[in-house]
Tab-separated table of C-alpha atoms in Angstrom:
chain	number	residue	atom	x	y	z
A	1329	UNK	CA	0.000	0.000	0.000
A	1330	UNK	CA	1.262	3.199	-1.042
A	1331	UNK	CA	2.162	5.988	1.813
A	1332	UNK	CA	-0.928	8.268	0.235
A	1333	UNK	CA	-2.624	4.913	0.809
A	1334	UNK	CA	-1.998	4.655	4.340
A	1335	UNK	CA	-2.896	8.206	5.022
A	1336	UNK	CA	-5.965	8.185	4.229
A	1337	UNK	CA	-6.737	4.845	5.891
A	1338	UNK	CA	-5.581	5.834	9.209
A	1339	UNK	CA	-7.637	9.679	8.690
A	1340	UNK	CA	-10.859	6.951	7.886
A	1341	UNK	CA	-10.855	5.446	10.479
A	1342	UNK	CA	-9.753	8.383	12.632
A	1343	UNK	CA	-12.636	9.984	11.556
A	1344	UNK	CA	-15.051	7.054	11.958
A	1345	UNK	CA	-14.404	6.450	15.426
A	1346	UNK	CA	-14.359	10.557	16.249
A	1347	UNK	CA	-17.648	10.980	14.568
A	1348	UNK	CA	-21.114	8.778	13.964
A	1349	UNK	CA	-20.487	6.090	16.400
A	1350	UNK	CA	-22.997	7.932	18.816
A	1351	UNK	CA	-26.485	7.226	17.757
A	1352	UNK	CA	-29.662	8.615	19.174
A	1353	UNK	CA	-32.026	6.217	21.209
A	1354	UNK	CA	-35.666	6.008	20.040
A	1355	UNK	CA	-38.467	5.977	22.944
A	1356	UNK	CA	-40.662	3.184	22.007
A	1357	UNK	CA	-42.407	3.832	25.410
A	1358	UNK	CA	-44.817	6.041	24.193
A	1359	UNK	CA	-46.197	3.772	21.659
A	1360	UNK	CA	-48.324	1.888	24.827
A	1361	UNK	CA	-50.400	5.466	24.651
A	1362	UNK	CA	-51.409	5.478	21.048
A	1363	UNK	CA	-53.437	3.404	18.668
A	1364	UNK	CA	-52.981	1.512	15.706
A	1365	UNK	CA	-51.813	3.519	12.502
A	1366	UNK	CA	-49.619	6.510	11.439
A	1367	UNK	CA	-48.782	9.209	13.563
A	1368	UNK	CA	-47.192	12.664	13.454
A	1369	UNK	CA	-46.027	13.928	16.872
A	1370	UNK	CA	-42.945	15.407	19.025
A	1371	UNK	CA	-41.755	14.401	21.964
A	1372	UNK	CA	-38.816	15.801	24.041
A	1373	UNK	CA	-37.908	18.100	20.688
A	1374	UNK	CA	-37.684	14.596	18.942
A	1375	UNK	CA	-40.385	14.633	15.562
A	1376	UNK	CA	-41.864	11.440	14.654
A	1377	UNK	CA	-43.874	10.729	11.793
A	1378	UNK	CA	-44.350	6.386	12.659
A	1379	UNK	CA	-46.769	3.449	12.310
A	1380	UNK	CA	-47.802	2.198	15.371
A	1381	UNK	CA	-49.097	-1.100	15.479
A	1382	UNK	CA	-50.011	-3.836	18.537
A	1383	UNK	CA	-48.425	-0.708	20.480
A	1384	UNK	CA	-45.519	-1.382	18.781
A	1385	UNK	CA	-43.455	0.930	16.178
A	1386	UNK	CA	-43.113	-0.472	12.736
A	1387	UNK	CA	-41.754	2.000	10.424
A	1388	UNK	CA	-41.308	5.458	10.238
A	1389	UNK	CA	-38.852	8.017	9.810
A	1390	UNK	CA	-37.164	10.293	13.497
A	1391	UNK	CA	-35.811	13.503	13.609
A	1392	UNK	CA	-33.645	14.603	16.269
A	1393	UNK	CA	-32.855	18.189	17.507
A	1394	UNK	CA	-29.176	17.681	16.960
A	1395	UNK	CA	-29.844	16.993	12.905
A	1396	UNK	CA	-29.630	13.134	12.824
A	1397	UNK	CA	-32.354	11.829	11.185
A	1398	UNK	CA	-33.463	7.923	10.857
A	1399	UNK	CA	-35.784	6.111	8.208
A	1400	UNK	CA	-36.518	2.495	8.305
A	1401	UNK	CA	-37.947	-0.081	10.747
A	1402	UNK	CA	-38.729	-0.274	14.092
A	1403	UNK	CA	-39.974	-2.498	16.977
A	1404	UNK	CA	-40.857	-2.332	20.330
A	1405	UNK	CA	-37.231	-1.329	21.549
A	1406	UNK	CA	-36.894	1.396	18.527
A	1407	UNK	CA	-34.631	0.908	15.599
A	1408	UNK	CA	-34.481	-2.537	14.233
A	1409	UNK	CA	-34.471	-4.376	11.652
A	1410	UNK	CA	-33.434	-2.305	7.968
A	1411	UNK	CA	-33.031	1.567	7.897
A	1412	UNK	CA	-30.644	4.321	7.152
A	1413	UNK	CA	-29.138	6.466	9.965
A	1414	UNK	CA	-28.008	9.678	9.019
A	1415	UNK	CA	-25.500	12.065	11.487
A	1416	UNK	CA	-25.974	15.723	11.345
A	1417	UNK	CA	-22.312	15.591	9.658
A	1418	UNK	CA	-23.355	14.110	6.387
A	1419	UNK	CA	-21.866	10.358	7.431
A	1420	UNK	CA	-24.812	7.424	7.230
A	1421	UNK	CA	-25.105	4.103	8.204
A	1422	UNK	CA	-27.389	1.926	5.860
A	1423	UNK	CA	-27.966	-1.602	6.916
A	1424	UNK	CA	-29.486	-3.913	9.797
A	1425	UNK	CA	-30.197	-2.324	13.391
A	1426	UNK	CA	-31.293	-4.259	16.404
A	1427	UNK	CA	-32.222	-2.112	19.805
A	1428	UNK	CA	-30.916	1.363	18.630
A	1429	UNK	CA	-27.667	0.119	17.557
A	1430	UNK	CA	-25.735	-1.009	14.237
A	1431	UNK	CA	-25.998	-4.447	14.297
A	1432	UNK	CA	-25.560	-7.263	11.173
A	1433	UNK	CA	-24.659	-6.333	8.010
A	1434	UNK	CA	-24.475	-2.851	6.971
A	1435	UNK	CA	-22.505	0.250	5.192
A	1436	UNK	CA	-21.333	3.199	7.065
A	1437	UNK	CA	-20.614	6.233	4.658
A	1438	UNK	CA	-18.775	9.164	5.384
A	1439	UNK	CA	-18.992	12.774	3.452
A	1440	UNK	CA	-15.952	12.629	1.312
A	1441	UNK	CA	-17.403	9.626	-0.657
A	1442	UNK	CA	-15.484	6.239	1.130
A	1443	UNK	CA	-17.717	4.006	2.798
A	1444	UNK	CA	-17.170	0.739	4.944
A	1445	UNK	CA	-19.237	-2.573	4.677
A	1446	UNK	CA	-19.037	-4.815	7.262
A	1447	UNK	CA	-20.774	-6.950	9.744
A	1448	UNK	CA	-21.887	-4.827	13.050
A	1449	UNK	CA	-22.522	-6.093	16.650
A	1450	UNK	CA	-23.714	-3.425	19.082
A	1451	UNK	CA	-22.532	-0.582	17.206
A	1452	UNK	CA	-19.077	-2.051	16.756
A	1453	UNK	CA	-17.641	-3.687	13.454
A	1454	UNK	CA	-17.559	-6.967	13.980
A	1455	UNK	CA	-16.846	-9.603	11.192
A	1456	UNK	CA	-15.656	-9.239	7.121
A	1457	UNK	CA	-15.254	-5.880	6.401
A	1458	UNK	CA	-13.879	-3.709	3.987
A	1459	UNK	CA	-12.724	0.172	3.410
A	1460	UNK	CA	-13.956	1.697	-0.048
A	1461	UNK	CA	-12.298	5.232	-1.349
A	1462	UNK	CA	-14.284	7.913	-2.953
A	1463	UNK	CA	-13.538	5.992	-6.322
A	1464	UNK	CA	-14.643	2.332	-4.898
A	1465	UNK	CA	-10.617	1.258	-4.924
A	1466	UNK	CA	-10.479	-1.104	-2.206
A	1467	UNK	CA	-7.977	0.781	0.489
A	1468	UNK	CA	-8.212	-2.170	3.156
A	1469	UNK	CA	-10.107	-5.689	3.816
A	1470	UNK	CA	-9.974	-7.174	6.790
A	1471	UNK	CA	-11.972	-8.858	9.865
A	1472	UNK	CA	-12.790	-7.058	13.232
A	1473	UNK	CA	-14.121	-8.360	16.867
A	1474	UNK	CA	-15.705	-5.705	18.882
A	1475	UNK	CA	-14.233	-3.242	16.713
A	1476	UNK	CA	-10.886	-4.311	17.010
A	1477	UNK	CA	-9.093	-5.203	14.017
A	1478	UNK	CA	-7.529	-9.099	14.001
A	1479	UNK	CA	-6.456	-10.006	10.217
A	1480	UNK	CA	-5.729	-7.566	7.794
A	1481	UNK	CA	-5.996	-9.099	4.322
């Protein structure tokens, strides 16, 4: 790997631990007050436009006061299942979420165009992954546990 190379792989993932790791919690409590069908309402400066169902969420799209924004499914516990997270920053995540967190397979994208696929486990990469550059030249594959790195291929 060229030194230009390297660089930018150590800024990446700089950058990807110093920014859009922290995700917003949804309250699925509320959902045990309302009935069956879509609903626009705000709670604690949070908007939600949601289907409620069984007093459950099921889909919907969140806005938060700090500029994240989230569109996908939901359950009882808030995000889960598909849906695209996005950070106030420009950097997504698009992919699988189970209680609020990143977790299975899913795409992280960051403003300047490079993106990381990978398997997630509470937020944290944790399986196959690999680092994309602006012009989808592979920069790094590897595989992570708890977000630590353990083979780099």
């Amino acid at each position: 790997m060229n030194k230009a190379k390297l660089i930018f792989s150590l800024l990446f993932f700089v950058s990807l631990f110093s920014y859009g790791q922290r995700m917003n919690k949804v309250d699925a409590s509320v959902t045990k007050l309302i009935s069956d069908g879509w609903h626009k309402f705000s709670l604690q400066d949070v908007k939600y436009d949601v289907k409620v169902m069984n007093h459950a969420f099921v889909k919907g799209n969140i806005y938060w006061p700090d500029g994240a924004t989230y569109s996908g499914s939901l359950g009882r516990n808030g995000m889960r299942g598909k849906g695209t997270y996005t950070w106030a920053n420009g950097a997504r995540y698009e992919g699988a979420m189970k209680n609020n967190m990143r977790h299975g397979k899913g795409t992280m994208y960051l403003k300047d165009g490079t993106r990381f696929t990978c398997k997630w486990k509470e937020n944290r990469k944790n399986g196959k992954g690999t680092l994309y550059d602006a012009n989808e030249q592979i920069l790094k594959t590897g595989v992570w546990k708890e977000g630590v790195l353990l083979e780099n291929k």
